[in-house]
């Protein structure tokens, strides 16, 4: 096994089928035994909905978090929404901005995937 | 403040709401005080419309340009369109191809964001 | 001419117009004389349809393959589909997972483009 690779998924869309697809993509990556990865999901815009405790995707999101996947919310989106951090599943964290976080992680060597 | 990070936004879709979202994403990045960035937007396909002087997004595009954001048009798209460079806001520049520019900038260390 | 740059295109959507757009993007990149590139296309989800021998895009896909472009299928998608590898154009190869391949190639220095 080679060294662990960093990768950040960008989740900007609110459609439920889209959220399910992205989380399935992450699960497929975690299940791929040919590569060792450290994964973060950065949600902004409608994409933050998939991390709500009441979302159809909440159970999958919890499973991802328990598998070590970082689940990150854009503070700009959060502030402009009707939600508070308490509305999201446990373990979700807020980042200064989705765009800043995506830039910073790539600058630090992470790959980027936009399903 | 750490060193300035390069990032290139890919803008391939013509829908006005999409263009507005992308420009808002860029503004959010510029406003993020936790990171120092140098930003380029590479527009191709329908995405070039958001840089037209008559576009609903023209004023925001000018503001981005004045903030130092590079606004780049794909020459293939431009040649296949009904527009000339004069139809776009001041400061827009033409690149050999959107795909080539996105590749080159990433090869030179830029991050990539596809809203 | 500077050294050859690696780039990987992510092709996750099944719409025919989308597939045609992505392949046109790749052709534009190959035609860009200002940059030397080595290109792979990683297809998953509906995106694998564009590589079928019976697809409207089959002829263009063959042309890309003959030009040296790697055409890669996600094994998860393939296993969950009604297709077998023989249904695809010659030269298509299967990768352990689309997400793993996109991560690995970026970790090895490739740029990423998601049209």
mmCIF file with all atom_site columns, C-alpha atoms in Angstrom, chain A residues 4-53:
data_model
loop_
_atom_site.group_PDB
_atom_site.id
_atom_site.type_symbol
_atom_site.label_atom_id
_atom_site.label_alt_id
_atom_site.label_comp_id
_atom_site.label_asym_id
_atom_site.label_entity_id
_atom_site.label_seq_id
_atom_site.pdbx_PDB_ins_code
_atom_site.Cartn_x
_atom_site.Cartn_y
_atom_site.Cartn_z
_atom_site.occupancy
_atom_site.B_iso_or_equiv
_atom_site.pdbx_formal_charge
_atom_site.auth_seq_id
_atom_site.auth_comp_id
_atom_site.auth_asym_id
_atom_site.auth_atom_id
_atom_site.pdbx_PDB_model_num
ATOM 1  C CA . UNK A 1 4  ? -2.277  7.907  2.029  1.00 0.00 ? 4  UNK A CA 1
ATOM 2  C CA . UNK A 1 5  ? -3.644  10.319 -0.578 1.00 0.00 ? 5  UNK A CA 1
ATOM 3  C CA . UNK A 1 6  ? -5.727  13.330 0.366  1.00 0.00 ? 6  UNK A CA 1
ATOM 4  C CA . UNK A 1 7  ? -8.848  14.087 -1.647 1.00 0.00 ? 7  UNK A CA 1
ATOM 5  C CA . UNK A 1 8  ? -11.599 16.640 -1.323 1.00 0.00 ? 8  UNK A CA 1
ATOM 6  C CA . UNK A 1 9  ? -15.086 16.196 -2.777 1.00 0.00 ? 9  UNK A CA 1
ATOM 7  C CA . UNK A 1 10 ? -16.998 19.317 -3.761 1.00 0.00 ? 10 UNK A CA 1
ATOM 8  C CA . UNK A 1 11 ? -20.730 19.056 -3.056 1.00 0.00 ? 11 UNK A CA 1
ATOM 9  C CA . UNK A 1 12 ? -22.496 22.187 -4.339 1.00 0.00 ? 12 UNK A CA 1
ATOM 10 C CA . UNK A 1 13 ? -25.933 20.931 -5.382 1.00 0.00 ? 13 UNK A CA 1
ATOM 11 C CA . UNK A 1 14 ? -29.036 20.280 -3.332 1.00 0.00 ? 14 UNK A CA 1
ATOM 12 C CA . UNK A 1 15 ? -30.872 17.631 -5.338 1.00 0.00 ? 15 UNK A CA 1
ATOM 13 C CA . UNK A 1 16 ? -31.300 14.505 -3.197 1.00 0.00 ? 16 UNK A CA 1
ATOM 14 C CA . UNK A 1 17 ? -30.329 12.098 -5.982 1.00 0.00 ? 17 UNK A CA 1
ATOM 15 C CA . UNK A 1 18 ? -27.178 14.134 -6.453 1.00 0.00 ? 18 UNK A CA 1
ATOM 16 C CA . UNK A 1 19 ? -26.293 13.933 -2.775 1.00 0.00 ? 19 UNK A CA 1
ATOM 17 C CA . UNK A 1 20 ? -26.865 10.195 -2.788 1.00 0.00 ? 20 UNK A CA 1
ATOM 18 C CA . UNK A 1 21 ? -24.624 9.846  -5.823 1.00 0.00 ? 21 UNK A CA 1
ATOM 19 C CA . UNK A 1 22 ? -21.811 11.827 -4.224 1.00 0.00 ? 22 UNK A CA 1
ATOM 20 C CA . UNK A 1 23 ? -21.945 9.819  -0.995 1.00 0.00 ? 23 UNK A CA 1
ATOM 21 C CA . UNK A 1 24 ? -21.985 6.576  -2.999 1.00 0.00 ? 24 UNK A CA 1
ATOM 22 C CA . UNK A 1 25 ? -18.907 7.869  -4.846 1.00 0.00 ? 25 UNK A CA 1
ATOM 23 C CA . UNK A 1 26 ? -17.162 8.431  -1.513 1.00 0.00 ? 26 UNK A CA 1
ATOM 24 C CA . UNK A 1 27 ? -18.139 4.977  -0.266 1.00 0.00 ? 27 UNK A CA 1
ATOM 25 C CA . UNK A 1 28 ? -16.780 3.440  -3.472 1.00 0.00 ? 28 UNK A CA 1
ATOM 26 C CA . UNK A 1 29 ? -13.521 5.267  -2.911 1.00 0.00 ? 29 UNK A CA 1
ATOM 27 C CA . UNK A 1 30 ? -13.266 4.055  0.679  1.00 0.00 ? 30 UNK A CA 1
ATOM 28 C CA . UNK A 1 31 ? -13.938 0.505  -0.522 1.00 0.00 ? 31 UNK A CA 1
ATOM 29 C CA . UNK A 1 32 ? -11.225 0.647  -3.185 1.00 0.00 ? 32 UNK A CA 1
ATOM 30 C CA . UNK A 1 33 ? -8.436  -1.511 -1.748 1.00 0.00 ? 33 UNK A CA 1
ATOM 31 C CA . UNK A 1 34 ? -5.906  -0.363 -4.331 1.00 0.00 ? 34 UNK A CA 1
ATOM 32 C CA . UNK A 1 35 ? -5.539  3.070  -2.713 1.00 0.00 ? 35 UNK A CA 1
ATOM 33 C CA . UNK A 1 36 ? -5.262  4.530  0.786  1.00 0.00 ? 36 UNK A CA 1
ATOM 34 C CA . UNK A 1 37 ? -7.163  7.804  1.110  1.00 0.00 ? 37 UNK A CA 1
ATOM 35 C CA . UNK A 1 38 ? -8.092  10.557 3.529  1.00 0.00 ? 38 UNK A CA 1
ATOM 36 C CA . UNK A 1 39 ? -11.347 12.149 2.399  1.00 0.00 ? 39 UNK A CA 1
ATOM 37 C CA . UNK A 1 40 ? -13.095 15.446 3.064  1.00 0.00 ? 40 UNK A CA 1
ATOM 38 C CA . UNK A 1 41 ? -16.443 16.567 1.674  1.00 0.00 ? 41 UNK A CA 1
ATOM 39 C CA . UNK A 1 42 ? -16.926 20.328 1.321  1.00 0.00 ? 42 UNK A CA 1
ATOM 40 C CA . UNK A 1 43 ? -20.580 21.292 1.000  1.00 0.00 ? 43 UNK A CA 1
ATOM 41 C CA . UNK A 1 44 ? -21.855 24.682 -0.083 1.00 0.00 ? 44 UNK A CA 1
ATOM 42 C CA . UNK A 1 45 ? -25.031 26.079 -1.601 1.00 0.00 ? 45 UNK A CA 1
ATOM 43 C CA . UNK A 1 46 ? -27.766 23.488 -1.771 1.00 0.00 ? 46 UNK A CA 1
ATOM 44 C CA . UNK A 1 47 ? -25.182 20.837 -1.005 1.00 0.00 ? 47 UNK A CA 1
ATOM 45 C CA . UNK A 1 48 ? -25.341 21.527 2.716  1.00 0.00 ? 48 UNK A CA 1
ATOM 46 C CA . UNK A 1 49 ? -28.843 20.017 2.820  1.00 0.00 ? 49 UNK A CA 1
ATOM 47 C CA . UNK A 1 50 ? -27.415 16.503 2.457  1.00 0.00 ? 50 UNK A CA 1
ATOM 48 C CA . UNK A 1 51 ? -25.761 16.866 5.862  1.00 0.00 ? 51 UNK A CA 1
ATOM 49 C CA . UNK A 1 52 ? -28.914 17.868 7.761  1.00 0.00 ? 52 UNK A CA 1
ATOM 50 C CA . UNK A 1 53 ? -29.916 15.477 10.544 1.00 0.00 ? 53 UNK A CA 1
#
